[in-house]
């Protein structure tokens, strides 16, 4: 009643009076009414507005985070980052030459429009993914055919071995989402998937609302990472863009948000001290890395790049970026122990902090004192803080350094021009398969790393379908990275999020998911 | 009067054209490519080029400017690259929080500033004047983001009286949405009350020394009548001016407060659009704000004629 009368109120003096009275009444009678959420809905404060709700139109993590609740992939990752089936009934049958993948679909999976998922949906979705997404396009050159073999079988035939295929299909970023074929359009206007939640409404810069998919057919295996059983325990998920980190922090402490993503590390103490909220650490969440310009400028000289690597004390750099040791880890190995790609190759060149050695290399390179331009942005605070310390360490080793601080949009543009930078600061999410990140392992990425040693190591790695042998071959790639310094991978870092103390069973993963999560009443 | 209005409208169009040109070329001077940002880190050069063509960003700047002006002249502010919807629609969706935030803030600022300014002038040099002047000085120099965070901390987190941020849940009614505006309005109202207080005080001091007030007192009018009927009426013109300008500034300039409180208003939209390099939104929003600014100025001039019979056009 009150709402109706207020919404009809015009801007007359009397109207304003009524408005004020209504406001006062609503504030005083039910001060927390607008904030209180039952167990049936969760307000999830995210870092910004998703670029799109089409998971294939953008590789932004936020898009994947939200839309992985609506769409599901054929395969996904478990808690150990091993690939597991999701919409596929099991892992695929791969032919002996590693080029034919037979994929059986799980039976009884319902799309959000009530129809059963079939192989035609999968083929149509994957074709779109191969045409639209950067990773899909890269793979498309290797795909000879993609066909439905009956209502619940799909066959992918490759013209060359692609050992990373399943990891590509499992990744929530640039997502190989399976959607109802009749909903496929460019741009997507309907979001019809198979996930535990379905799309209800989006108001740009205000919210994206997903509601429980009652017909969801879950897997029966125990939950592990993104794999296994999924259950929508909360009726409604509201993803709310809250770009201001302080607001996200205060909101979760005040109980307005049940989850606040990506908080500054300084908030850890405050979150830990709060009885209403708790700190959630995701480790490893990602890795900061510093690509070098191998094409032009002083860094084009291998010895200068090696001097740069030798000069750095990465513990200090990471400490500057993340403040406390619990938020980062030194990691010469690009993959953790337990991963098939764990290797210690090249670790003797990692974080040497060897000023004399760096000076010697610079002298050998006849470095003429041309300033090294470190392109960095304050949009990610830790980037800039790392750049400041890195610059001091480089100066101590005899480099001249120029910090080019720009906004992120400018950095993205400038890094495409080899004349404009020598080193830039960025980071990547931790990804379980080497070929997924950083892009410098592929062709044409900023830095333009292209050498015979890279070519040889990566060609051998990418031609090997056997996962065990691939592990050993990755060690050789890692060695070349340490030898040629196309980028310096600083280590691993954790992400800090805040969750309501009432939130149960949340699993910290790089793309946070809210199936299987419940809220205490 | 009509001739005056005609001249003002012509001037308004000229101002808008200059604003349009400045906004258009200044946004293009900033580096950063909306297509690259939109498509993400892994986008190929080919995809970026396609999106640039789709939004006409591949055309020469002058051509883009002329095409945009033509669209604007026909009432179309273009299509947002990021939001994938018409700029006009995006602006209208964001207008409500900004409008009400501005109105409430102005009401609070006026409710504090006008009486405080008058009282301060009437008791000039007394302790009250010193306190009011000191507080006004303080309010004028408090950064709104800082005050916003303090208010959030105290009233929203500690006392739980207000929501921390946002503009209500997805199915929020009008009352819930307005509840989200109270705290940011208080912040903006307090900060803006400083200018109104000082302006009102100065105008009142001018009037208080005027001859006609001495005459009124000499006629034996009570001090109350002298102040309320004679002095205050004459203070109205400058006060309306400052209120109008404050309103216009609030509509265009509540950016920081909207960002801190997560209000999906026009200020917030402009900040996001700048970070996203969403040119059509930046251009459309700034043009609209400039238009409002000029129209508010015009409205102030017209209101003068109502409150002061001496003003004629």
mmCIF file of N, CA and C in Angstrom, chain A residues 323-366:
data_model
loop_
_atom_site.group_PDB
_atom_site.id
_atom_site.type_symbol
_atom_site.label_atom_id
_atom_site.label_comp_id
_atom_site.label_asym_id
_atom_site.label_seq_id
_atom_site.Cartn_x
_atom_site.Cartn_y
_atom_site.Cartn_z
ATOM 1 N N UNK A 323 51.019 -7.567 0.473
ATOM 2 C CA UNK A 323 51.023 -7.156 1.870
ATOM 3 C C UNK A 323 51.416 -8.196 2.905
ATOM 4 N N UNK A 324 50.888 -9.384 2.818
ATOM 5 C CA UNK A 324 51.169 -10.384 3.846
ATOM 6 C C UNK A 324 51.449 -11.715 3.182
ATOM 7 N N UNK A 325 52.363 -12.499 3.757
ATOM 8 C CA UNK A 325 52.733 -13.762 3.118
ATOM 9 C C UNK A 325 51.558 -14.711 2.888
ATOM 10 N N UNK A 326 50.502 -14.591 3.680
ATOM 11 C CA UNK A 326 49.415 -15.547 3.457
ATOM 12 C C UNK A 326 48.667 -15.293 2.141
ATOM 13 N N UNK A 327 48.916 -14.139 1.547
ATOM 14 C CA UNK A 327 48.214 -13.829 0.299
ATOM 15 C C UNK A 327 49.028 -14.138 -0.958
ATOM 16 N N UNK A 328 50.270 -14.594 -0.779
ATOM 17 C CA UNK A 328 51.048 -14.928 -1.974
ATOM 18 C C UNK A 328 52.011 -16.066 -1.668
ATOM 19 N N UNK A 329 52.563 -16.640 -2.706
ATOM 20 C CA UNK A 329 53.566 -17.701 -2.514
ATOM 21 C C UNK A 329 54.582 -17.601 -3.636
ATOM 22 N N UNK A 330 55.848 -17.667 -3.249
ATOM 23 C CA UNK A 330 56.888 -17.753 -4.278
ATOM 24 C C UNK A 330 56.701 -19.090 -4.980
ATOM 25 N N UNK A 331 56.854 -19.128 -6.283
ATOM 26 C CA UNK A 331 56.600 -20.387 -6.997
ATOM 27 C C UNK A 331 57.396 -20.434 -8.291
ATOM 28 N N UNK A 332 58.610 -20.965 -8.228
ATOM 29 C CA UNK A 332 59.347 -21.123 -9.482
ATOM 30 C C UNK A 332 58.642 -22.103 -10.430
ATOM 31 N N UNK A 333 58.030 -23.154 -9.872
ATOM 32 C CA UNK A 333 57.290 -24.093 -10.715
ATOM 33 C C UNK A 333 55.981 -23.429 -11.123
ATOM 34 N N UNK A 334 55.667 -23.500 -12.416
ATOM 35 C CA UNK A 334 54.454 -22.834 -12.877
ATOM 36 C C UNK A 334 53.193 -23.587 -12.447
ATOM 37 N N UNK A 335 53.353 -24.870 -12.106
ATOM 38 C CA UNK A 335 52.208 -25.672 -11.665
ATOM 39 C C UNK A 335 52.534 -26.318 -10.321
ATOM 40 N N UNK A 336 51.540 -26.478 -9.469
ATOM 41 C CA UNK A 336 51.824 -26.963 -8.108
ATOM 42 C C UNK A 336 52.175 -28.455 -8.080
ATOM 43 N N UNK A 337 52.755 -28.863 -6.990
ATOM 44 C CA UNK A 337 53.034 -30.289 -6.790
ATOM 45 C C UNK A 337 51.714 -31.041 -6.876
ATOM 46 N N UNK A 338 51.763 -32.208 -7.535
ATOM 47 C CA UNK A 338 50.525 -32.972 -7.702
ATOM 48 C C UNK A 338 49.974 -32.809 -9.106
ATOM 49 N N UNK A 339 50.292 -31.654 -9.729
ATOM 50 C CA UNK A 339 49.866 -31.455 -11.115
ATOM 51 C C UNK A 339 50.815 -32.243 -12.030
ATOM 52 N N UNK A 340 50.303 -32.808 -13.131
ATOM 53 C CA UNK A 340 51.208 -33.509 -14.061
ATOM 54 C C UNK A 340 52.266 -32.568 -14.637
ATOM 55 N N UNK A 341 52.010 -31.266 -14.527
ATOM 56 C CA UNK A 341 52.950 -30.306 -15.120
ATOM 57 C C UNK A 341 53.939 -29.740 -14.103
ATOM 58 N N UNK A 342 53.935 -30.291 -12.899
ATOM 59 C CA UNK A 342 54.894 -29.774 -11.910
ATOM 60 C C UNK A 342 56.322 -30.045 -12.396
ATOM 61 N N UNK A 343 57.135 -29.001 -12.399
ATOM 62 C CA UNK A 343 58.522 -29.169 -12.838
ATOM 63 C C UNK A 343 59.381 -28.118 -12.142
ATOM 64 N N UNK A 344 60.595 -28.513 -11.828
ATOM 65 C CA UNK A 344 61.509 -27.554 -11.193
ATOM 66 C C UNK A 344 62.498 -26.996 -12.199
ATOM 67 N N UNK A 345 62.292 -27.285 -13.474
ATOM 68 C CA UNK A 345 63.219 -26.822 -14.514
ATOM 69 C C UNK A 345 63.362 -25.302 -14.450
ATOM 70 N N UNK A 346 64.580 -24.844 -14.441
ATOM 71 C CA UNK A 346 64.854 -23.409 -14.504
ATOM 72 C C UNK A 346 64.760 -22.689 -13.175
ATOM 73 N N UNK A 347 64.493 -23.420 -12.067
ATOM 74 C CA UNK A 347 64.228 -22.719 -10.795
ATOM 75 C C UNK A 347 65.451 -21.956 -10.280
ATOM 76 N N UNK A 348 66.645 -22.357 -10.740
ATOM 77 C CA UNK A 348 67.851 -21.645 -10.294
ATOM 78 C C UNK A 348 67.892 -20.210 -10.820
ATOM 79 N N UNK A 349 67.048 -19.910 -11.790
ATOM 80 C CA UNK A 349 67.049 -18.540 -12.335
ATOM 81 C C UNK A 349 65.934 -17.682 -11.726
ATOM 82 N N UNK A 350 65.165 -18.258 -10.831
ATOM 83 C CA UNK A 350 63.985 -17.586 -10.284
ATOM 84 C C UNK A 350 64.339 -16.742 -9.062
ATOM 85 N N UNK A 351 63.928 -15.517 -9.068
ATOM 86 C CA UNK A 351 64.051 -14.608 -7.920
ATOM 87 C C UNK A 351 65.459 -14.615 -7.328
ATOM 88 N N UNK A 352 66.451 -14.338 -8.143
ATOM 89 C CA UNK A 352 67.840 -14.412 -7.688
ATOM 90 C C UNK A 352 68.245 -13.207 -6.832
ATOM 91 N N UNK A 353 67.671 -12.069 -7.102
ATOM 92 C CA UNK A 353 68.059 -10.827 -6.403
ATOM 93 C C UNK A 353 69.572 -10.634 -6.474
ATOM 94 N N UNK A 354 70.151 -10.956 -7.603
ATOM 95 C CA UNK A 354 71.601 -10.922 -7.765
ATOM 96 C C UNK A 354 71.980 -9.633 -8.520
ATOM 97 N N UNK A 355 72.239 -8.599 -7.751
ATOM 98 C CA UNK A 355 72.516 -7.291 -8.354
ATOM 99 C C UNK A 355 73.823 -7.332 -9.159
ATOM 100 N N UNK A 356 74.848 -7.957 -8.583
ATOM 101 C CA UNK A 356 76.143 -8.002 -9.281
ATOM 102 C C UNK A 356 76.019 -8.774 -10.587
ATOM 103 N N UNK A 357 75.332 -9.900 -10.523
ATOM 104 C CA UNK A 357 75.132 -10.726 -11.727
ATOM 105 C C UNK A 357 74.381 -9.946 -12.790
ATOM 106 N N UNK A 358 73.359 -9.203 -12.362
ATOM 107 C CA UNK A 358 72.567 -8.422 -13.315
ATOM 108 C C UNK A 358 73.425 -7.333 -13.950
ATOM 109 N N UNK A 359 74.259 -6.691 -13.124
ATOM 110 C CA UNK A 359 75.125 -5.619 -13.649
ATOM 111 C C UNK A 359 76.074 -6.191 -14.692
ATOM 112 N N UNK A 360 76.588 -7.380 -14.418
ATOM 113 C CA UNK A 360 77.541 -8.022 -15.333
ATOM 114 C C UNK A 360 76.845 -8.297 -16.683
ATOM 115 N N UNK A 361 75.626 -8.822 -16.586
ATOM 116 C CA UNK A 361 74.894 -9.124 -17.825
ATOM 117 C C UNK A 361 74.603 -7.841 -18.614
ATOM 118 N N UNK A 362 74.253 -6.776 -17.881
ATOM 119 C CA UNK A 362 73.973 -5.498 -18.562
ATOM 120 C C UNK A 362 75.233 -4.989 -19.265
ATOM 121 N N UNK A 363 76.397 -5.179 -18.591
ATOM 122 C CA UNK A 363 77.655 -4.738 -19.204
ATOM 123 C C UNK A 363 77.936 -5.556 -20.475
ATOM 124 N N UNK A 364 77.708 -6.855 -20.366
ATOM 125 C CA UNK A 364 77.920 -7.710 -21.546
ATOM 126 C C UNK A 364 76.988 -7.304 -22.686
ATOM 127 N N UNK A 365 75.773 -6.884 -22.318
ATOM 128 C CA UNK A 365 74.795 -6.490 -23.349
ATOM 129 C C UNK A 365 75.085 -5.090 -23.881
ATOM 130 N N UNK A 366 76.070 -4.402 -23.284
ATOM 131 C CA UNK A 366 76.387 -3.008 -23.634
ATOM 132 C C UNK A 366 75.130 -2.142 -23.533
#
